[in-house]
Short mmCIF file of C-alpha atoms and ligand atoms in Angstrom, two decimals:
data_model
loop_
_atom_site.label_atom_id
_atom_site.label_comp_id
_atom_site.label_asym_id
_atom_site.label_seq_id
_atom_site.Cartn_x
_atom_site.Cartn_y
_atom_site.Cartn_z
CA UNK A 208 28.45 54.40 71.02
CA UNK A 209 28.84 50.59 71.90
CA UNK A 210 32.22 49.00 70.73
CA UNK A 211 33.53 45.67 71.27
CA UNK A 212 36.59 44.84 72.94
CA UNK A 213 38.55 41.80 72.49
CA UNK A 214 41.82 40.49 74.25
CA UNK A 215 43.19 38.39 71.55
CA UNK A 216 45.75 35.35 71.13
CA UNK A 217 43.02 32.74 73.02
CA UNK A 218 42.77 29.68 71.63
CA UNK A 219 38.83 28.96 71.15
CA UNK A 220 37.74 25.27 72.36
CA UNK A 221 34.10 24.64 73.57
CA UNK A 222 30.51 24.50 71.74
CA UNK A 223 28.68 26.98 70.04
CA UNK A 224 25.08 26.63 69.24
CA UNK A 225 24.20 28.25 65.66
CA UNK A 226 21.17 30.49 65.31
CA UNK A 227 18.50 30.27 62.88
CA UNK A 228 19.60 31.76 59.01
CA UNK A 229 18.92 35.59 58.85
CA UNK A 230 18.49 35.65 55.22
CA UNK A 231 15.74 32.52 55.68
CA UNK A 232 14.11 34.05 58.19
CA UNK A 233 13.74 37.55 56.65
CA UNK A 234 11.34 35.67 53.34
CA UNK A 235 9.56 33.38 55.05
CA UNK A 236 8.63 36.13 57.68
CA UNK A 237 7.91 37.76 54.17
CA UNK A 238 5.62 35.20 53.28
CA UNK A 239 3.27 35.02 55.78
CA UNK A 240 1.65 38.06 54.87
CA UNK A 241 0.35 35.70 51.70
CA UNK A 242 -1.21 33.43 54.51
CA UNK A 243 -4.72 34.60 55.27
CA UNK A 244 -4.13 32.96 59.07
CA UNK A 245 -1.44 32.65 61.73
CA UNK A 246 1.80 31.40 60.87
CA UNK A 247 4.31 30.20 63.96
CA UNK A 248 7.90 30.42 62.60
CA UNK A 249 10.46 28.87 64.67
CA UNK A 250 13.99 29.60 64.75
CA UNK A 251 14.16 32.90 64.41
CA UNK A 252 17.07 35.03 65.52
CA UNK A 253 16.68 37.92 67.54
CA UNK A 254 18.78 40.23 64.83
CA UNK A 255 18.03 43.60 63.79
CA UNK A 256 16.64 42.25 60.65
CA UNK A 257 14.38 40.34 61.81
CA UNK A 258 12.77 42.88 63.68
CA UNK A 259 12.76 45.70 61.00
CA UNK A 260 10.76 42.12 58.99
CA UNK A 261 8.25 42.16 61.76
CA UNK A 262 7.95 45.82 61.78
CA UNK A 263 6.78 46.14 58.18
CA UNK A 264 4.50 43.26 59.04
CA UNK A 265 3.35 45.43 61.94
CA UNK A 266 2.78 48.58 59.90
CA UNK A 267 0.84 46.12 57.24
CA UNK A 268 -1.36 45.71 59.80
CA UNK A 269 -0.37 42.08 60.67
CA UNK A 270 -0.54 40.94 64.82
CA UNK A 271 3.21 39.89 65.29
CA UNK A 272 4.30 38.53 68.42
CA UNK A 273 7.51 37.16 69.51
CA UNK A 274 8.19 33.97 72.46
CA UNK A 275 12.11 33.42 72.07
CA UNK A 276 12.75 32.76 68.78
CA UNK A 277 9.63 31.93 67.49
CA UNK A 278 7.58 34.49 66.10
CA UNK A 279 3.85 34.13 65.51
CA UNK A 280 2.29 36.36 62.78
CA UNK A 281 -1.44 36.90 62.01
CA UNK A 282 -1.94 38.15 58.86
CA UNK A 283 -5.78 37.62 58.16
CA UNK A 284 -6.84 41.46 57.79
CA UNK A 285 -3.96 43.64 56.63
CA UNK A 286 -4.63 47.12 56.46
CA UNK A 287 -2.00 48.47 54.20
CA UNK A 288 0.29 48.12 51.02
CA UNK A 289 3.06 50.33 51.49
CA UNK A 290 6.45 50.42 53.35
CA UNK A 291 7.47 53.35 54.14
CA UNK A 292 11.06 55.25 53.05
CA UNK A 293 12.51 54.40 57.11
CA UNK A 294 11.82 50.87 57.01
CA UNK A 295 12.94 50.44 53.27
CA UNK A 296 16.33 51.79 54.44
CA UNK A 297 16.84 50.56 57.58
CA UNK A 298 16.58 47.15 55.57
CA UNK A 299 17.73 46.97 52.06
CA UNK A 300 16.48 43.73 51.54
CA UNK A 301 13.20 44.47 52.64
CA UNK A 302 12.80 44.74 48.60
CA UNK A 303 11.44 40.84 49.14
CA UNK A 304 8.44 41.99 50.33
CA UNK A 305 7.34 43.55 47.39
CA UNK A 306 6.14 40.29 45.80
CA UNK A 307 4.52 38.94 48.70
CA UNK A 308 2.56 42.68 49.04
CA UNK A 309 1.48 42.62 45.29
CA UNK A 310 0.12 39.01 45.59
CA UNK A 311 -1.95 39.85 48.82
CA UNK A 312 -2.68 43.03 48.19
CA UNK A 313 -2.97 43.89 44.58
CA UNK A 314 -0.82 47.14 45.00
CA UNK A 315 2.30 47.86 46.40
CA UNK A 316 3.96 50.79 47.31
CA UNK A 317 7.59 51.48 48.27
CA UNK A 318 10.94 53.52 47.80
CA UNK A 319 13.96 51.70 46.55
CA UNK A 320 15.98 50.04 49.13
CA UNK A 321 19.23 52.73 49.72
CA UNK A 322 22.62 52.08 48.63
CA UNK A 323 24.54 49.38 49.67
CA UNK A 324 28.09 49.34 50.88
CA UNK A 325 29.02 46.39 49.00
CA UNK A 326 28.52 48.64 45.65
CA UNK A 327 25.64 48.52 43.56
CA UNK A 328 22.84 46.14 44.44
CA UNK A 329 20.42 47.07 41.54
CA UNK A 330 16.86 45.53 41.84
CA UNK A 331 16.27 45.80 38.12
CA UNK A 332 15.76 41.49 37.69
CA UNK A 333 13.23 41.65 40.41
CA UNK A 334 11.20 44.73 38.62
CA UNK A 335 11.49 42.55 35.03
CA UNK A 336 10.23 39.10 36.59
CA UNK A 337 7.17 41.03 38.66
CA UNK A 338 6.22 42.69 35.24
CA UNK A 339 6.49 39.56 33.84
CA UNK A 340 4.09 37.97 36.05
CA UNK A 341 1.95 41.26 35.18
CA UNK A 342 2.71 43.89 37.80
CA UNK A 343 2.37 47.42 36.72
CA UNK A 344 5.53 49.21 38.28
CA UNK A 345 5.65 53.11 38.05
CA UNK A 346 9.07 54.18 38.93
CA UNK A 347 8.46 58.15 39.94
CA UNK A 348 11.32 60.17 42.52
CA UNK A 349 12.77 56.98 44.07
CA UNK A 350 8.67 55.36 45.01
CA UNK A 351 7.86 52.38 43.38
CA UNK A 352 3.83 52.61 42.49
CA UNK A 353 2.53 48.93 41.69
CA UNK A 354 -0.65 47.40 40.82
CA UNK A 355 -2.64 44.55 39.25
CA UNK A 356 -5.97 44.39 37.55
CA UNK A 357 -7.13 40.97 39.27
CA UNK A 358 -4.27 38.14 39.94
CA UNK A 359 -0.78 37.86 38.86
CA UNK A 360 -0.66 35.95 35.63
CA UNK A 361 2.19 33.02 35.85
CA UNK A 362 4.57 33.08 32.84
CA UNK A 363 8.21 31.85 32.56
CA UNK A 364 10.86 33.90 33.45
CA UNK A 365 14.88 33.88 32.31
CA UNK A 366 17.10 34.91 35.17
CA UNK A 367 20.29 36.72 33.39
CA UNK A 368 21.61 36.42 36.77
CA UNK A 369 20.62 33.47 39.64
CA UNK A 370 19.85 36.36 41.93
CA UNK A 371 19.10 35.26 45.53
CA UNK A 372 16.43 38.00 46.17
CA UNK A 373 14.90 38.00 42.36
CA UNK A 374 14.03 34.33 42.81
CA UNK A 375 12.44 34.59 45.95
CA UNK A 376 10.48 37.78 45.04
CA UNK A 377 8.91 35.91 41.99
CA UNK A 378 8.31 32.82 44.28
CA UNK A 379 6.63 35.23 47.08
CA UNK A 380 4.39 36.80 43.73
CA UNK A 381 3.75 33.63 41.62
CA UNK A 382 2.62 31.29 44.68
CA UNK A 383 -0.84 32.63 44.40
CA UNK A 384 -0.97 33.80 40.51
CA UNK A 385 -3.16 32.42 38.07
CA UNK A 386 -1.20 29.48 36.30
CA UNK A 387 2.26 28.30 36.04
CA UNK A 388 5.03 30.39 36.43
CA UNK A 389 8.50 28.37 35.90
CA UNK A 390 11.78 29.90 36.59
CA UNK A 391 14.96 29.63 34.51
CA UNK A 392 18.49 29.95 36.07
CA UNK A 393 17.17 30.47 39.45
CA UNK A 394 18.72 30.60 42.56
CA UNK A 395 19.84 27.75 44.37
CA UNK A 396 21.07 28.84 47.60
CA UNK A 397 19.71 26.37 50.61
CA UNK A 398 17.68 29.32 51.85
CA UNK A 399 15.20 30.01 48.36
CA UNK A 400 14.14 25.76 49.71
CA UNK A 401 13.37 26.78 52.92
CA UNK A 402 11.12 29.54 51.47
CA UNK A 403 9.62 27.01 48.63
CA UNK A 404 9.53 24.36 52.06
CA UNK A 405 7.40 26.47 54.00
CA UNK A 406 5.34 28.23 51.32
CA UNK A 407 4.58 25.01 50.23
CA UNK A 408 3.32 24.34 54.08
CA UNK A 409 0.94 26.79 53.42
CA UNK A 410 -0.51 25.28 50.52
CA UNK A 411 1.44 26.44 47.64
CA UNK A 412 2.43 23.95 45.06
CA UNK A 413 6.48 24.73 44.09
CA UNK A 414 8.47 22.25 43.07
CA UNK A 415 11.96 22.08 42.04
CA UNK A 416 13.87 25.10 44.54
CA UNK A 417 17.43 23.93 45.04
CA UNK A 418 17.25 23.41 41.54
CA UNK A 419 18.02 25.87 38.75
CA UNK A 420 14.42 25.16 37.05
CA UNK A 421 11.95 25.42 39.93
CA UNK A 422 7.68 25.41 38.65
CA UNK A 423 4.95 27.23 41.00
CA UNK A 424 1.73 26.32 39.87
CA UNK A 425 -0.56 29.37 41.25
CA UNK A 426 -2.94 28.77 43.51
CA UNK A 427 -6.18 30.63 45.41
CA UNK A 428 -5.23 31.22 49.18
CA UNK A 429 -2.77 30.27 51.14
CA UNK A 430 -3.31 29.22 55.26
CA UNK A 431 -1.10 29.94 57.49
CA UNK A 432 1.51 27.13 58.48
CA UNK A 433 4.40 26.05 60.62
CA UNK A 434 8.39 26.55 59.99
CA UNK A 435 11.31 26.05 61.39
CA UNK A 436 14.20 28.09 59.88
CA UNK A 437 17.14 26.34 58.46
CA UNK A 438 20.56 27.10 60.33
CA UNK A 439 23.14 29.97 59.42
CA UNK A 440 25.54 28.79 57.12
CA UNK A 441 27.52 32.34 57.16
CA UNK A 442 27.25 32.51 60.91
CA UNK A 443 28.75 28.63 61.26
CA UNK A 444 31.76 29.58 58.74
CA UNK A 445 31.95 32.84 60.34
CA UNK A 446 32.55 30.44 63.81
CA UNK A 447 34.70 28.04 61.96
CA UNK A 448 37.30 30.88 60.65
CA UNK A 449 37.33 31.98 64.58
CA UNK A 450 38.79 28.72 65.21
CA UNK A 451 40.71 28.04 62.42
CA UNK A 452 42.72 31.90 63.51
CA UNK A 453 43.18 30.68 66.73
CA UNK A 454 43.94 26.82 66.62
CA UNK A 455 41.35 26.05 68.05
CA UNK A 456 38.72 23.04 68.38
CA UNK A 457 35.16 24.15 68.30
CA UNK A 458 32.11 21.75 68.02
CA UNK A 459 29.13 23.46 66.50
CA UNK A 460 25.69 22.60 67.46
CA UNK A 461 22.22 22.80 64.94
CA UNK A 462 24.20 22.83 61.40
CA UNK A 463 23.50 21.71 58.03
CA UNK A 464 26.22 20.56 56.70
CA UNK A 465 25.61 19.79 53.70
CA UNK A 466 25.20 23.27 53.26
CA UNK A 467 28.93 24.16 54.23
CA UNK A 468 30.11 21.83 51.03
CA UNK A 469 32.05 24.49 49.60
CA UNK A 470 33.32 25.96 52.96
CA UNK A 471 34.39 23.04 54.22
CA UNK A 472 36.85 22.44 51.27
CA UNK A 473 38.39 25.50 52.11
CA UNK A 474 39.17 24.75 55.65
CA UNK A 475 40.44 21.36 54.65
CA UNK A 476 42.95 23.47 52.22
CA UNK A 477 43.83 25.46 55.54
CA UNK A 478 44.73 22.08 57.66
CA UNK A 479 41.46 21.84 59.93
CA UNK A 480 40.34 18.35 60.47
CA UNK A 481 36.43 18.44 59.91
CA UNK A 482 34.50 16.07 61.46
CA UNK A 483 30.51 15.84 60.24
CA UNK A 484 28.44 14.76 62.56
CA UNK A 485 24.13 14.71 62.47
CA UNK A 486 23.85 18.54 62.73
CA UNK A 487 27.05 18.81 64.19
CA UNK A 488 30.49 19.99 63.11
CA UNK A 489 33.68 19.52 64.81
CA UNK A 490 36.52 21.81 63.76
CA UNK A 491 39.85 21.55 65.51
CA UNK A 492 42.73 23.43 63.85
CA UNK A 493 46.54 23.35 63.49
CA UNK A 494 48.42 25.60 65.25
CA UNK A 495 48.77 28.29 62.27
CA UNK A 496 46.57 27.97 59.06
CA UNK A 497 47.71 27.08 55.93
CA UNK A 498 46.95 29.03 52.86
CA UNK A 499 43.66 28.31 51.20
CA UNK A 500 44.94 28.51 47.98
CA UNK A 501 42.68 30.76 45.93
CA UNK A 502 39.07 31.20 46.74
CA UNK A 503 36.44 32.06 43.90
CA UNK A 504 33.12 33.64 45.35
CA UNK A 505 30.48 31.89 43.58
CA UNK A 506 26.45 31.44 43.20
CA UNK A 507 25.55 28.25 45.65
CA UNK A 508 26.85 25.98 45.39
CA UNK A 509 30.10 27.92 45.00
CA UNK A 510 32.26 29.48 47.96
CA UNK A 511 29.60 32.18 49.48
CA UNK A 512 29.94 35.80 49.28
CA UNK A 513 29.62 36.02 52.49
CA UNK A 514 31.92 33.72 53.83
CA UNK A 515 35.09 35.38 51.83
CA UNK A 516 35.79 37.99 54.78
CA UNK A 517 35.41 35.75 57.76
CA UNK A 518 37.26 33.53 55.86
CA UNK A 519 40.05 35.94 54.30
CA UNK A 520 40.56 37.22 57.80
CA UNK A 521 41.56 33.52 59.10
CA UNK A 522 44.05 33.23 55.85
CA UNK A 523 46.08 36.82 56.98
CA UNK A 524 47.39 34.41 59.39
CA UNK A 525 48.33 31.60 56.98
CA UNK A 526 51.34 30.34 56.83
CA UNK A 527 51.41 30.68 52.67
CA UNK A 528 49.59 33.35 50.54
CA UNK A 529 46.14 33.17 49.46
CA UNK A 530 43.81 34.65 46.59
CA UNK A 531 40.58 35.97 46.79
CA UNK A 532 38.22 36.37 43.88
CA UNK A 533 34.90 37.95 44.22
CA UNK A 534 32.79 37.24 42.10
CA UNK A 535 28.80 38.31 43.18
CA UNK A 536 29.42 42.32 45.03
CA UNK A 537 31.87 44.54 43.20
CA UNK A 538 32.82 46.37 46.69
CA UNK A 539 32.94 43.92 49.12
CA UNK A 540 37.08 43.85 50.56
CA UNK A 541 36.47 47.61 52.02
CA UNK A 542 37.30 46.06 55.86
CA UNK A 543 40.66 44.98 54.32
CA UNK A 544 42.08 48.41 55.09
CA UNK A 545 41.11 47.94 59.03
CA UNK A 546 42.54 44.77 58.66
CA UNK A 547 45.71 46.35 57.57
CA UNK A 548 45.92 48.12 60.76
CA UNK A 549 46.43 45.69 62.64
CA UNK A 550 48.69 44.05 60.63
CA UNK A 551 47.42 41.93 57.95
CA UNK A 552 49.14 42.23 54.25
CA UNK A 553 46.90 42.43 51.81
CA UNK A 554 46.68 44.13 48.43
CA UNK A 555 43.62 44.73 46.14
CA UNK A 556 42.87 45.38 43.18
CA UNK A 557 39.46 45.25 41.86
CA UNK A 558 37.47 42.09 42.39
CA UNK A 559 40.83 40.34 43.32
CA UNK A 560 42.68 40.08 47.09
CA UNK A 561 46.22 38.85 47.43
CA UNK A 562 46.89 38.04 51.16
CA UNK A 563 50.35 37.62 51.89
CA UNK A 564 49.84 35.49 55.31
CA UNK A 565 51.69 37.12 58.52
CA UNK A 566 52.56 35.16 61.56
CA UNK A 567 50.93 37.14 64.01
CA UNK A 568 48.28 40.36 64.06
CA UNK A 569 48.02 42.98 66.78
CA UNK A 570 45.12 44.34 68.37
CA UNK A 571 44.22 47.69 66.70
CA UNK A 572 41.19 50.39 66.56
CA UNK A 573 38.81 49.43 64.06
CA UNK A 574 35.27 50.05 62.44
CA UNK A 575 33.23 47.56 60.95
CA UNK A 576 32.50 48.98 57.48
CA UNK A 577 29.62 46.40 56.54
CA UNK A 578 27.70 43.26 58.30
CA UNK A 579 30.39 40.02 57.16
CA UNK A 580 33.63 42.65 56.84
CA UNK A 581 32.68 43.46 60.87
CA UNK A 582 33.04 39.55 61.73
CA UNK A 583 36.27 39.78 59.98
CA UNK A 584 37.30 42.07 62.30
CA UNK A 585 36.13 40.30 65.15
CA UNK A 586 38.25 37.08 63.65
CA UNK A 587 41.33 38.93 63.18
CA UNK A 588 40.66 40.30 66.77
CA UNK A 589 40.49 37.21 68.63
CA UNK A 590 43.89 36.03 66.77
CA UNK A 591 45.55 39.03 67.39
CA UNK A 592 48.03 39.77 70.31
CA UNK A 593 46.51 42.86 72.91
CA UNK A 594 43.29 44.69 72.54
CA UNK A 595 41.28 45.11 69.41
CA UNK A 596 38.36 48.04 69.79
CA UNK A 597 35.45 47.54 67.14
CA UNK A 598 32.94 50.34 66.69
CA UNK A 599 29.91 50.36 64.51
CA UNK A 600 28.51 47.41 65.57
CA UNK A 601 24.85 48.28 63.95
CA UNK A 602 26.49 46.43 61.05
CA UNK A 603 27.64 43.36 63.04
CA UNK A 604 24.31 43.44 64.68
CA UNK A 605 22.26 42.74 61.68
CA UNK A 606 23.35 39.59 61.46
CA UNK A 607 25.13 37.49 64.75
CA UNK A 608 23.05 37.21 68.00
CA UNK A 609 24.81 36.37 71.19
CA UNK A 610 28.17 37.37 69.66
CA UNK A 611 29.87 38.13 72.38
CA UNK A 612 28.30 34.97 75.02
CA UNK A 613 29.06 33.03 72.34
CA UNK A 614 32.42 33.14 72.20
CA UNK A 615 32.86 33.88 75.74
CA UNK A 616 31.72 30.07 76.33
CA UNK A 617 34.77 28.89 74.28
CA UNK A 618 36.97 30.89 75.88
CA UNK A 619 37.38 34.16 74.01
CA UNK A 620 38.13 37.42 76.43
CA UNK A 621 35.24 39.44 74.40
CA UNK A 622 32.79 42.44 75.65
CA UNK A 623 30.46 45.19 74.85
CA UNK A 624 30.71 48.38 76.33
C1 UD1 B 932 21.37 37.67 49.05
C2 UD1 B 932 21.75 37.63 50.52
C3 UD1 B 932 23.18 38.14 50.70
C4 UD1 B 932 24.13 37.37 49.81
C5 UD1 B 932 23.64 37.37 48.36
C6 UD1 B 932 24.49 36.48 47.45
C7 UD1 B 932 19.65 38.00 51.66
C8 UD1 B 932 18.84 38.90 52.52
N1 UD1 B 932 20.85 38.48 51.27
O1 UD1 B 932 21.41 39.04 48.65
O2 UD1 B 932 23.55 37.99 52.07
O3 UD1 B 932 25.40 37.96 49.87
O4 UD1 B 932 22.28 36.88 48.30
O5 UD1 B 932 24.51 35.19 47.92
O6 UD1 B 932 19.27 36.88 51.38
N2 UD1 B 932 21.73 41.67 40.83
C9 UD1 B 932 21.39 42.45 39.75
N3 UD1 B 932 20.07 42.81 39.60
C10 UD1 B 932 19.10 42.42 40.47
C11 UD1 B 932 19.46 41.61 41.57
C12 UD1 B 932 20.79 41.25 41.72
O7 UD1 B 932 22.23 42.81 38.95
O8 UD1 B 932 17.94 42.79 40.27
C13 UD1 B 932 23.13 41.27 41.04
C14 UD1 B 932 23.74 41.87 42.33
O9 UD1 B 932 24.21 43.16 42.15
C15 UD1 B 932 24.81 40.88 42.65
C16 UD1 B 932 24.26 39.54 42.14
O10 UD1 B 932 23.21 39.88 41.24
O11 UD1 B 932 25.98 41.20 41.94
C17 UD1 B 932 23.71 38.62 43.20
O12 UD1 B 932 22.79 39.32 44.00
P1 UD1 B 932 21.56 38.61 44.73
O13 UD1 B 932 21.72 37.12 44.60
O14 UD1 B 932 20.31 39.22 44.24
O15 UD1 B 932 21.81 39.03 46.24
P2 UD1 B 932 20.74 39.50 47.29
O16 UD1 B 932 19.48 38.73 47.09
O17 UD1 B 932 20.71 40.98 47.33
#
């Protein structure tokens, strides 16, 4: 089994290019199965994600191909409507193509994605909206059995929740429905406009994503179109915590950051001096962190989910102590007991982490228990003094390309064996 190894205590200085945004990439490559015609999408990382995405394309009957990190998909004669239980589980948010089948297709069928390791991730919003919008769903052993006399009917839909995937399911389904369909409390994260952005390319007519009221009036077709996927806002603050641990100076290439609002505050609060640039973003650090104070995990544009561990794993090395609130996924501090081995002092309870802030961590044995927790580890790693080992990697792989050269080019002793 692969692990990582990584000689710690390096300070990181350099440039690091960020990929494309996993969880952009994964809906739009979603999407084009609505557009009767090729679709190029640019930007793509090459992530385990994104090729279980172009596998279900595949098995849909779509002609995928991929040139770098663009991949071109022709989805003018599909030949299916399900996904089957393999794919659903090797992906659990492959759950956004459900919409996008329904729409095309007129049926649907597909297991429930498998349990998460963040806790519950119910899909019970996205079910509600799609029957909204007049899907029949049969829920029968775990198989999801949908279909649709004629088109989707637009309607308007209350979000009890601004769910991330919910919004972009009903924006997959209601794109081509009959009417309007207009969303309350949706989703706002940067990644639901880059879906709106490049359905819109292809002839859809949604206005209002980055909003919490966004309006898709329904139309016929759609062609297929051209998109460039936004950058990785978990993968830059992922980068940025890397530095901050070390003291280091890091200029990151291809950001939004105006996306980073949130994140940005918080390494302020640590000491880093930020400097925005046009899609760039200079970090340099002090020589130990300060505390970040307390950090509340929040719908955009709050302090991401997915940038608490990354982030927590910088502030075990503060020089104060630091809170952590989650507020989205009820099980998401489980890699805080790996941190613990190799040092870090931090207690739990519930939705709530206390980090106490230690002036140095040691290298230790460790397993990445879930995809952000496992670039905690690799945080705490390159801070730490000796040799951290980090196995299951399948996690860490589902969401960071070019991990390792990455941080090799600023200086990190990091490799895959
Ligand atoms: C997406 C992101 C994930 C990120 C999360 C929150 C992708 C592929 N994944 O996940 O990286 O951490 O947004 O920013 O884009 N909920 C329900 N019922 C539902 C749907 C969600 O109760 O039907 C709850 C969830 O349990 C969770 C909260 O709503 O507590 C937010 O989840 P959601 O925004 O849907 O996250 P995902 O789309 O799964």
């Amino acid at each position: 089994m692969a692990k990582i190894y990584i000689e710690g205590g390096r300070r990181l200085e350099g440039e690091i290019r960020v990929h494309g945004a996993k969880n952009s990439a994964l809906p739009v490559l979603a999407a084009t199965l609505l557009c009767r015609g090729v679709s190029v999408i640019h930007n793509c990382p090459p992530l385990l994600d994104v090729g279980a995405s172009i596998r279900i394309l595949e098995h849909l009957g779509c002609i995928c191909q991929r040139e770098g990190s663009t991949v071109i998909v022709d989805s003018t004669a599909l030949t299916g409507m399900d996904i089957p239980d393999t794919l659903m589980r090797e992906m659990r948010s492959s759950i956004v193509f459900l919409g996008a089948i329904a729409a095309r297709c007129g049926q649907a069928r597909l297991s429930f994605p498998g349990g998460c390791e963040l806790g519950p991730r119910p899909i019970d919003l996205h079910l509600a909206a799609l029957r909204q919008l007049g899907l029949t769903i049969e829920e029968d052993h775990g198989l999801l059995d949908c279909r649709v006399e004629g088109r989707l009917r637009g309607t308007s839909i209350h979000l009890s929740i601004p769910s991330v995937g919910a919004t972009e399911n009903i924006l997959l389904a209601a794109s081509t429905a009959r009417g309007r369909t207009v969303i309350h409390n949706a989703a706002r994260e940067p990644e639901i406009s880059d879906l709106a952005d490049f359905l819109n390319r292809a002839g859809a007519c949604i206005r209002g994503a980055g909003s919490d009221v966004i309006e898709i009036d329904g139309v016929y077709d759609l062609h297929g179109a051209e998109h460039t996927v936004i950058p990785d806002r978990i993968i830059a603050a992922t980068y940025m915590a890397a530095a901050a641990a070390t003291g280091g100076d890091l200029l990151l290439r291809d950001v939004e950051v105006s996306h980073l609002t949130a994140v940005l505050d918080s390494f302020r609060t640590a000491g880093c001096r930020i400097e925005p640039g046009l899609h760039t973003l200079r970090i340099t650090a002090p020589r130990r962190p300060h505390s970040v104070g307390t950090v509340r995990t929040m719908a955009y544009p709050g302090f991401p989910t997915d940038a608490q561990p990354p982030m927590l794993a910088m502030s075990t090395l503060a020089d104060g102590p630091s809170v952590f609130v989650e507020n989205i996924f009820e099980n998401r501090f489980k890699y805080v007991d790996e941190l613990a081995r190799m040092g870090a002092r931090v207690k739990v309870e519930g939705r709530v982490a206390v980090v106490e802030g230690v002036p140095a961590l040691s290298g230790a044995t460790v397993s990445a228990t879930d995809l952000r927790g496992g670039a905690a580890l690799v945080v705490a790693g390159l801070a730490a003094s000796g040799v951290t080992e980090i196995d299951e990697l399948r996690h860490i792989d589902r969401g960071y390309a070019d991990l390792e050269e990455s941080l090799r080019q600023v200086g990190a002793n990091i490799k895959r064996e």
